[in-house]
Short mmCIF file of C-alpha atoms in Angstrom, two decimals:
data_model
loop_
_atom_site.label_atom_id
_atom_site.label_comp_id
_atom_site.label_asym_id
_atom_site.label_seq_id
_atom_site.Cartn_x
_atom_site.Cartn_y
_atom_site.Cartn_z
CA MET B 1 54.98 -64.36 16.29
CA GLY B 2 54.27 -61.17 18.17
CA ARG B 3 56.85 -61.96 20.80
CA TRP B 4 59.47 -62.83 18.23
CA ARG B 5 59.02 -59.59 16.41
CA ALA B 6 59.23 -57.63 19.60
CA ARG B 7 62.47 -59.31 20.54
CA ARG B 8 63.93 -58.80 17.13
CA SER B 9 63.28 -55.11 17.09
CA GLY B 10 64.67 -54.90 20.61
CA VAL B 11 67.94 -56.44 19.58
CA LYS B 12 68.14 -54.21 16.59
CA ARG B 13 67.54 -51.12 18.69
CA THR B 14 70.47 -51.79 21.00
CA ALA B 15 72.79 -52.42 18.10
CA MET B 16 71.70 -49.27 16.36
CA ALA B 17 71.79 -47.30 19.56
CA ASN B 18 75.34 -48.42 20.02
CA VAL B 19 76.24 -47.06 16.63
CA LEU B 20 74.43 -43.83 17.39
CA ASP B 21 76.19 -43.53 20.74
CA ILE B 22 79.56 -43.93 19.16
CA ARG B 23 78.66 -41.46 16.47
CA ARG B 24 77.66 -38.96 19.10
CA ARG B 25 80.93 -39.45 20.94
CA ILE B 26 82.90 -38.98 17.76
CA ARG B 27 81.09 -35.73 17.21
CA SER B 28 81.93 -34.50 20.70
CA VAL B 29 85.57 -35.52 20.42
CA LYS B 30 85.72 -33.72 17.09
CA ASN B 31 84.42 -30.57 18.73
CA THR B 32 87.02 -30.81 21.44
CA GLN B 33 89.67 -31.36 18.82
CA GLN B 34 88.63 -28.21 17.03
CA ILE B 35 88.95 -26.24 20.24
CA THR B 36 92.37 -27.64 21.11
CA LYS B 37 93.53 -27.00 17.57
CA ALA B 38 92.38 -23.39 17.76
CA MET B 39 94.05 -22.94 21.15
CA LYS B 40 97.25 -24.35 19.76
CA MET B 41 97.17 -21.89 16.90
CA VAL B 42 96.48 -18.96 19.22
CA SER B 43 99.32 -20.00 21.51
CA ALA B 44 101.68 -20.31 18.58
CA ALA B 45 100.91 -16.74 17.54
CA ARG B 46 101.25 -15.46 21.10
CA LEU B 47 104.47 -17.37 21.57
CA ARG B 48 105.96 -15.67 18.56
CA ARG B 49 105.05 -12.29 19.97
CA ALA B 50 106.38 -13.20 23.40
CA GLN B 51 109.67 -14.31 21.90
CA GLU B 52 109.95 -11.04 20.02
CA ARG B 53 109.40 -9.16 23.23
CA ILE B 54 112.16 -11.06 24.96
CA LEU B 55 114.47 -10.20 22.09
CA SER B 56 113.52 -6.54 22.05
CA ALA B 57 113.94 -6.26 25.81
CA ARG B 58 117.44 -7.68 25.66
CA PRO B 59 119.36 -4.60 24.42
CA TYR B 60 118.10 -2.53 27.33
CA ALA B 61 119.03 -5.16 29.88
CA ASN B 62 122.46 -5.67 28.31
CA HIS B 63 123.25 -1.96 28.21
CA MET B 64 122.06 -1.56 31.76
CA LEU B 65 124.36 -4.33 32.89
CA ALA B 66 127.25 -2.91 30.92
CA VAL B 67 126.90 0.51 32.51
CA LEU B 68 126.48 -1.03 35.95
CA ASN B 69 129.60 -3.03 35.38
CA SER B 70 131.58 0.00 34.38
CA LEU B 71 130.33 1.75 37.47
CA VAL B 72 131.30 -1.12 39.71
CA THR B 73 134.97 -0.52 39.07
CA ARG B 74 134.40 3.19 39.42
CA VAL B 75 132.69 3.04 42.76
CA LYS B 76 135.28 0.53 43.87
CA LEU B 77 132.52 -1.72 44.87
CA ASN B 78 134.60 -4.75 44.43
CA ARG B 79 135.63 -5.11 47.99
CA ASP B 80 134.37 -7.29 50.73
CA GLU B 81 130.65 -7.56 51.26
CA GLU B 82 130.50 -5.42 54.37
CA THR B 83 131.54 -2.25 52.66
CA ALA B 84 129.29 -3.11 49.76
CA GLY B 85 126.39 -3.14 52.17
CA GLN B 86 127.25 0.28 53.43
CA LEU B 87 127.30 1.56 49.93
CA HIS B 88 123.77 0.57 49.14
CA PRO B 89 121.18 -1.36 51.15
CA LEU B 90 120.30 -3.48 48.14
CA LEU B 91 123.80 -4.94 48.25
CA ALA B 92 123.86 -5.70 51.97
CA GLU B 93 124.12 -9.35 52.95
CA ARG B 94 122.05 -9.82 56.04
CA GLY B 95 121.77 -13.57 56.33
CA ASP B 96 118.60 -15.40 55.43
CA GLN B 97 116.15 -15.52 58.28
CA LYS B 98 113.39 -13.53 56.65
CA ILE B 99 112.85 -14.60 53.12
CA GLU B 100 110.50 -13.45 50.48
CA LEU B 101 109.64 -15.64 47.54
CA VAL B 102 108.22 -14.17 44.36
CA ILE B 103 106.47 -16.90 42.41
CA ILE B 104 105.52 -16.41 38.80
CA THR B 105 102.89 -18.70 37.30
CA GLY B 106 100.32 -18.26 34.57
CA ASP B 107 96.77 -17.00 34.92
CA ARG B 108 95.20 -19.88 33.05
CA GLY B 109 95.42 -23.62 32.95
CA LEU B 110 95.42 -25.98 30.00
CA CYS B 111 99.13 -25.72 29.56
CA GLY B 112 100.40 -29.09 30.63
CA SER B 113 102.55 -29.20 33.71
CA PHE B 114 103.63 -25.58 33.44
CA ASN B 115 101.87 -24.38 36.57
CA SER B 116 101.97 -27.55 38.64
CA ASN B 117 105.71 -27.95 38.21
CA ILE B 118 106.47 -24.51 39.46
CA LEU B 119 104.05 -24.80 42.36
CA LYS B 120 105.63 -28.09 43.34
CA GLU B 121 109.02 -26.43 43.27
CA ALA B 122 107.68 -23.55 45.34
CA GLN B 123 106.33 -25.91 47.96
CA GLN B 124 109.62 -27.66 48.17
CA PHE B 125 111.45 -24.36 48.51
CA LEU B 126 109.13 -23.29 51.29
CA GLY B 127 109.27 -26.70 52.93
CA GLU B 128 113.06 -26.57 53.16
CA ARG B 129 112.85 -23.24 54.94
CA LYS B 130 110.02 -24.00 57.30
CA GLU B 131 111.71 -22.61 60.38
CA LYS B 132 112.35 -19.23 58.79
CA THR B 133 110.02 -16.33 58.29
CA LEU B 134 108.57 -16.62 54.85
CA ASN B 135 106.82 -14.01 52.79
CA LEU B 136 104.95 -14.76 49.62
CA GLU B 137 104.44 -12.58 46.65
CA VAL B 138 102.56 -14.24 43.83
CA VAL B 139 102.16 -13.39 40.17
CA GLY B 140 99.45 -15.20 38.24
CA ARG B 141 96.10 -16.53 39.27
CA LYS B 142 97.24 -20.15 39.53
CA ALA B 143 99.79 -19.40 42.22
CA ARG B 144 97.37 -17.22 44.13
CA ASP B 145 94.63 -19.84 44.15
CA PHE B 146 97.08 -22.55 45.09
CA PHE B 147 98.47 -20.77 48.13
CA LYS B 148 95.15 -19.33 49.17
CA ARG B 149 93.70 -22.83 49.28
CA ARG B 150 96.56 -23.84 51.56
CA SER B 151 95.85 -20.76 53.65
CA TRP B 152 99.21 -19.13 53.20
CA LYS B 153 99.38 -15.47 53.85
CA ILE B 154 100.03 -13.71 50.59
CA HIS B 155 101.71 -10.35 50.82
CA HIS B 156 101.00 -9.09 47.37
CA GLU B 157 99.29 -10.64 44.45
CA TYR B 158 99.39 -9.68 40.83
CA VAL B 159 96.68 -11.38 38.86
CA ASN B 160 95.69 -11.09 35.22
CA ILE B 161 98.73 -9.19 34.13
CA PHE B 162 99.81 -11.60 31.44
CA SER B 163 97.11 -10.69 28.95
CA ARG B 164 98.65 -7.22 28.73
CA LEU B 165 102.09 -7.51 30.16
CA HIS B 166 103.86 -4.19 30.52
CA TYR B 167 107.05 -2.84 32.00
CA GLU B 168 104.93 -0.97 34.52
CA HIS B 169 104.00 -4.31 36.06
CA ALA B 170 107.62 -5.17 36.66
CA LYS B 171 108.07 -1.72 38.13
CA ASP B 172 105.20 -2.20 40.54
CA ILE B 173 106.52 -5.53 41.72
CA ALA B 174 110.05 -4.19 42.05
CA HIS B 175 108.85 -1.21 44.06
CA SER B 176 106.94 -3.27 46.54
CA VAL B 177 109.83 -5.72 46.93
CA ILE B 178 112.41 -2.98 47.37
CA GLU B 179 110.23 -1.07 49.76
CA GLU B 180 109.81 -4.04 52.04
CA TYR B 181 113.43 -4.90 51.71
CA GLY B 182 114.42 -1.33 52.48
CA GLN B 183 112.48 -1.33 55.71
CA SER B 184 114.91 -4.12 56.54
CA GLU B 185 112.12 -6.55 57.11
CA LEU B 186 113.65 -8.95 54.65
CA ASP B 187 117.01 -10.60 54.44
CA ALA B 188 116.69 -12.04 50.98
CA VAL B 189 114.29 -12.10 48.08
CA TYR B 190 114.09 -15.04 45.72
CA LEU B 191 112.46 -15.21 42.34
CA LEU B 192 110.91 -18.43 41.09
CA TYR B 193 109.81 -18.69 37.49
CA ASN B 194 109.76 -20.77 34.34
CA GLU B 195 112.47 -19.93 31.91
CA PHE B 196 111.78 -20.28 28.23
CA LYS B 197 114.41 -22.63 26.88
CA SER B 198 112.78 -23.83 23.71
CA VAL B 199 109.30 -24.49 22.45
CA ILE B 200 109.24 -27.92 24.01
CA GLN B 201 111.29 -27.18 27.07
CA GLN B 202 110.86 -24.95 30.08
CA ARG B 203 113.31 -24.75 32.91
CA ILE B 204 112.36 -23.82 36.45
CA VAL B 205 114.68 -21.19 37.82
CA VAL B 206 115.22 -20.02 41.38
CA GLU B 207 117.14 -16.78 41.46
CA ARG B 208 118.20 -14.61 44.31
CA LEU B 209 116.93 -11.17 43.44
CA LEU B 210 118.10 -9.35 46.56
CA PRO B 211 120.61 -8.64 47.86
CA ILE B 212 122.12 -8.13 44.45
CA ALA B 213 124.94 -10.54 43.98
CA ARG B 214 128.39 -9.20 43.41
CA LEU B 215 128.46 -7.61 40.00
CA GLU B 216 131.06 -8.89 37.64
CA HIS B 217 133.15 -6.34 35.91
CA SER B 218 134.52 -6.98 32.50
CA ASP B 219 137.83 -5.65 31.34
CA GLU B 220 136.35 -4.04 28.31
CA TYR B 221 134.68 -1.37 30.37
CA THR B 222 137.41 -0.65 32.82
CA ARG B 223 139.48 0.78 30.02
CA ILE B 224 137.15 3.65 29.28
CA ASP B 225 137.64 6.62 31.51
CA TYR B 226 134.23 8.19 31.73
CA LEU B 227 133.31 11.65 32.85
CA TYR B 228 130.39 11.56 35.21
CA GLU B 229 127.76 14.23 35.20
CA GLN B 230 126.64 13.07 38.59
CA THR B 231 128.98 11.30 40.94
CA PRO B 232 129.27 7.60 40.16
CA GLU B 233 127.71 6.83 43.55
CA VAL B 234 124.59 8.80 42.75
CA ILE B 235 124.14 7.13 39.39
CA PHE B 236 124.86 3.79 40.94
CA ASN B 237 122.20 4.27 43.60
CA ASP B 238 119.61 5.21 41.03
CA LEU B 239 120.59 2.36 38.80
CA LEU B 240 120.37 -0.50 41.25
CA PRO B 241 116.57 -0.37 41.69
CA LYS B 242 116.25 -0.20 37.92
CA HIS B 243 118.39 -3.27 37.71
CA VAL B 244 115.92 -5.09 39.94
CA GLU B 245 113.06 -3.92 37.74
CA VAL B 246 114.79 -5.22 34.65
CA GLN B 247 115.42 -8.58 36.32
CA ILE B 248 111.76 -8.93 37.20
CA TYR B 249 110.64 -7.75 33.79
CA ARG B 250 112.84 -10.35 32.16
CA ALA B 251 111.47 -13.08 34.40
CA LEU B 252 107.92 -12.04 33.55
CA LEU B 253 108.65 -12.13 29.84
CA GLU B 254 110.38 -15.49 30.10
CA SER B 255 107.48 -16.92 32.02
CA ALA B 256 104.95 -15.54 29.55
CA ALA B 257 106.79 -17.10 26.63
CA ALA B 258 107.26 -20.39 28.48
CA GLU B 259 103.55 -20.51 29.29
CA GLN B 260 102.56 -20.07 25.67
CA ALA B 261 105.09 -22.68 24.60
CA ALA B 262 103.80 -25.12 27.20
CA ARG B 263 100.22 -24.51 26.14
CA MET B 264 101.09 -24.97 22.50
CA THR B 265 102.76 -28.31 23.19
CA ALA B 266 99.93 -29.47 25.44
CA MET B 267 97.28 -28.50 22.92
CA ASP B 268 99.20 -30.15 20.12
CA ALA B 269 99.29 -33.38 22.10
CA ALA B 270 95.59 -33.03 22.89
CA THR B 271 94.77 -32.54 19.22
CA ASN B 272 96.73 -35.65 18.31
CA ASN B 273 95.08 -37.65 21.06
CA ALA B 274 91.68 -36.56 19.81
CA ALA B 275 92.57 -37.66 16.29
CA GLU B 276 93.64 -41.04 17.61
CA MET B 277 90.47 -41.37 19.63
CA ILE B 278 88.34 -40.52 16.61
CA ASP B 279 90.10 -43.24 14.63
CA THR B 280 89.44 -45.86 17.30
CA LEU B 281 85.87 -44.80 17.72
CA THR B 282 85.26 -44.84 13.98
CA LEU B 283 86.65 -48.34 13.85
CA ASN B 284 84.40 -49.42 16.71
CA MET B 285 81.43 -47.82 15.08
CA ASN B 286 82.02 -49.59 11.79
CA ARG B 287 82.42 -52.84 13.62
CA ALA B 288 79.18 -52.34 15.50
CA ARG B 289 77.35 -51.46 12.33
CA GLN B 290 78.78 -54.48 10.56
CA ALA B 291 77.78 -56.68 13.47
CA SER B 292 74.22 -55.42 13.43
CA ILE B 293 73.94 -56.00 9.69
CA THR B 294 75.36 -59.51 10.01
CA LYS B 295 73.00 -60.23 12.84
CA GLU B 296 70.07 -59.05 10.80
CA ILE B 297 71.04 -61.24 7.86
CA ILE B 298 71.42 -64.26 10.12
CA GLU B 299 68.03 -63.58 11.57
CA ILE B 300 66.43 -63.33 8.16
CA VAL B 301 68.18 -66.46 6.90
CA SER B 302 67.34 -68.49 9.97
CA GLY B 303 63.81 -67.12 9.84
CA ALA B 304 63.51 -68.29 6.23
CA ALA B 305 65.03 -71.67 7.11
CA ALA B 306 62.52 -72.12 9.90
CA LEU B 307 59.64 -71.78 7.47
CA MET D 1 141.24 11.83 14.12
CA LEU D 2 137.73 12.71 15.12
CA PRO D 3 134.75 10.69 13.97
CA GLU D 4 132.39 12.58 11.69
CA LYS D 5 129.13 11.11 12.84
CA ILE D 6 127.63 9.80 16.02
CA LYS D 7 125.75 6.56 16.16
CA LEU D 8 122.68 7.24 18.27
CA ASP D 9 120.90 4.32 19.91
CA ILE D 10 117.83 4.78 22.03
CA VAL D 11 116.49 1.70 23.80
CA THR D 12 113.62 1.16 26.21
CA PRO D 13 112.70 -2.00 28.10
CA ASP D 14 109.95 -2.67 25.58
CA ARG D 15 111.93 -2.24 22.40
CA PRO D 16 114.79 -0.42 20.71
CA ILE D 17 113.34 2.91 19.62
CA LEU D 18 115.95 4.29 17.33
CA SER D 19 119.32 3.54 15.80
CA GLU D 20 120.61 6.28 13.52
CA SER D 21 123.75 7.97 12.41
CA VAL D 22 123.53 11.65 13.39
CA ASP D 23 125.56 14.86 13.42
CA GLU D 24 124.55 16.24 16.79
CA VAL D 25 122.52 15.17 19.81
CA GLN D 26 121.01 17.12 22.66
CA ILE D 27 120.05 15.21 25.76
CA PRO D 28 118.20 16.28 28.90
CA GLY D 29 120.80 15.63 31.60
CA LYS D 30 119.73 15.83 35.21
CA GLU D 31 121.78 19.00 35.63
CA GLY D 32 120.73 20.60 32.38
CA TYR D 33 120.76 19.89 28.69
CA LEU D 34 123.90 18.51 27.13
CA GLY D 35 124.91 19.00 23.54
CA VAL D 36 126.99 16.21 22.07
CA LEU D 37 129.05 16.50 18.92
CA PRO D 38 131.21 13.80 17.38
CA GLY D 39 134.38 13.26 19.35
CA HIS D 40 132.89 13.99 22.74
CA ALA D 41 134.77 12.64 25.73
CA PRO D 42 133.30 9.47 27.27
CA LEU D 43 130.55 10.43 29.69
CA ILE D 44 127.73 8.93 31.66
CA SER D 45 124.82 11.01 32.77
CA GLU D 46 121.43 10.51 34.25
CA LEU D 47 118.50 12.00 32.38
CA THR D 48 115.31 13.59 33.57
CA ILE D 49 111.98 14.00 31.91
CA GLY D 50 112.82 16.02 28.86
CA GLU D 51 113.38 16.31 25.18
CA ILE D 52 116.04 14.63 23.08
CA SER D 53 116.82 16.24 19.78
CA TYR D 54 119.19 15.08 17.11
CA ARG D 55 120.31 16.65 13.90
CA GLN D 56 120.97 14.89 10.63
CA GLY D 57 122.23 17.45 8.12
CA VAL D 58 119.75 20.29 8.38
CA HIS D 59 116.91 18.20 9.63
CA THR D 60 116.27 18.00 13.36
CA SER D 61 114.11 15.37 15.03
CA TYR D 62 112.72 15.26 18.54
CA LEU D 63 111.78 12.67 21.14
CA ALA D 64 110.22 12.85 24.56
CA VAL D 65 111.86 10.77 27.29
CA THR D 66 111.10 10.00 30.89
CA TRP D 67 113.82 8.85 33.26
CA GLY D 68 116.88 7.23 31.80
CA PHE D 69 120.58 7.62 31.42
CA ALA D 70 122.99 8.18 28.59
CA GLU D 71 126.37 6.76 27.79
CA VAL D 72 128.42 8.98 25.51
CA LEU D 73 131.43 7.76 23.58
CA PRO D 74 133.31 9.71 20.89
CA ASP D 75 131.42 8.03 18.08
CA LYS D 76 128.43 6.62 19.87
CA VAL D 77 125.61 7.72 22.13
CA THR D 78 123.47 5.12 23.87
CA ILE D 79 120.38 6.26 25.71
CA LEU D 80 118.54 3.93 28.03
CA ALA D 81 115.17 5.44 28.70
CA GLU D 82 112.28 4.13 30.67
CA ARG D 83 110.06 5.46 27.96
CA ALA D 84 110.81 7.34 24.77
CA GLU D 85 108.42 8.57 22.15
CA LYS D 86 109.16 10.03 18.78
CA ALA D 87 107.45 13.32 17.99
CA GLU D 88 105.30 11.71 15.34
CA GLU D 89 104.13 9.01 17.75
CA ILE D 90 102.79 11.40 20.35
CA ASP D 91 99.08 11.79 20.69
CA LEU D 92 98.77 15.54 21.22
CA GLN D 93 95.16 15.40 22.34
CA ARG D 94 95.98 12.87 25.01
CA ALA D 95 98.93 14.89 26.23
CA LEU D 96 96.78 18.01 26.44
CA SER D 97 94.08 16.24 28.38
CA SER D 98 96.57 14.66 30.79
CA LYS D 99 98.12 18.08 31.33
CA ALA D 100 94.72 19.49 32.20
CA ARG D 101 94.08 16.57 34.51
CA ALA D 102 97.40 16.97 36.29
CA GLU D 103 96.86 20.69 36.75
CA LYS D 104 93.45 20.08 38.21
CA ARG D 105 94.82 17.58 40.66
CA LEU D 106 97.66 19.89 41.66
CA ALA D 107 95.10 22.53 42.52
CA GLN D 108 93.23 20.13 44.75
CA VAL D 109 95.80 18.29 46.86
CA ASN D 110 98.28 19.93 49.19
CA ASP D 111 101.95 19.76 48.41
CA THR D 112 103.09 17.27 51.02
CA ASP D 113 100.96 14.57 49.52
CA ILE D 114 102.45 11.75 47.49
CA ASP D 115 99.70 12.47 44.99
CA PHE D 116 101.10 15.93 44.60
CA GLN D 117 104.47 14.61 43.50
CA ARG D 118 102.84 12.16 41.21
CA ALA D 119 100.70 14.84 39.64
CA GLN D 120 103.73 17.06 39.29
CA LEU D 121 105.61 14.36 37.44
CA SER D 122 102.73 13.62 35.14
CA LEU D 123 102.41 17.34 34.45
CA GLN D 124 106.07 17.47 33.50
CA ARG D 125 105.66 14.52 31.21
CA ALA D 126 102.62 16.03 29.55
CA VAL D 127 104.32 19.38 29.05
CA ILE D 128 107.33 17.74 27.42
CA ARG D 129 105.12 15.65 25.20
CA ILE D 130 103.23 18.70 24.05
CA GLN D 131 106.46 20.56 23.42
CA VAL D 132 107.88 17.70 21.38
CA ALA D 133 104.68 17.18 19.44
CA LYS D 134 104.57 20.90 18.59
CA HIS D 135 108.00 20.65 16.96
CA MET D 136 106.48 18.11 14.69
CA GLY D 137 103.77 20.59 13.70
CA VAL D 138 106.36 23.25 12.87
CA GLY D 139 108.57 20.88 10.91
CA ALA D 140 105.78 19.50 8.77
#
């Protein structure tokens, strides 16, 4: 009798414990779900702001390009590349033996394949140019950690700028790039970043930042015969570095928006997965509870029958 | 026939600052201030740290700008500025304190230093800000 009772309570404990275990897991998944849901909401808000910033930065970039274009015809830049190089060092084609790569990633994880995709692309880019001299300039903690772990030499790093992204950041990066380029240590500078295509889509872009590719000139601007306060050459020389700044600023904004979009999508998926998991677990729990009740009834019935 | 008004657009990398129809604009060109009235010949000029003012009727408004350039067309003025602040947006206290700071630094470092140039620029910016903000005080 004593032994029987002991065994019975033992069986019951495991069944109950099972139910308790599942209940505990459900609770923990629910907590996680709440976090992912909150992160999704935060990302959505940030994404909206990032998109607005891209839009409000556009007029400046467009005007800048328009004025540059009108200058191009003025300065008669549109000749062969050699003379272009004499005109301004930022236009000089010098081959591509010494390359600098500016990689833009995010500072934080939990955003799906946003960071890993771009790092993969970066590795491939660097792998294809193994025999050349490569310089790295990294933006974002993820890229820095990644290349540090692989003991790359990082020339400059810009970490934690995305929480308060400002034009000054783009200016800093542009200055350091131009300075190194100007000392003719570099032949070309490439920019690697995620472009914001839509909320569910990011596109990885490799752009040559320097030397500045031949500027297109549109007919619309050639018609206007401007007076120049300074000579066109002077304005042109001052404008080119600004053009680089604007390019970098745009890339930073694009990347920031793409990161938020990627995080939002990832967190949305995580929230859905959690919901699914909770459903399955709840089902399991109910089954376990039902099983333990059935077992108990059988035990009582068979106990009564045995009497 | 000459246009009667100028459309003034001021944009910075962060955002468009202003888009208004005005009667007259003054801009801080690198070689001195330029006054622009409707019907001005097309012109491109670089700007320095300075003060933009524009007149609408009898009312004149002011902005402080740091580096930029302006494109002038007969009926349109577009100013691309690295930074532009309307008079009412300027924090006078902050400008005063940064002026004091810049002056102090100028007194300390010698004039070949890069810090000297930097301090000089920030002094210029502060002075312009104060000047622009003071207009606001007078107007109000």
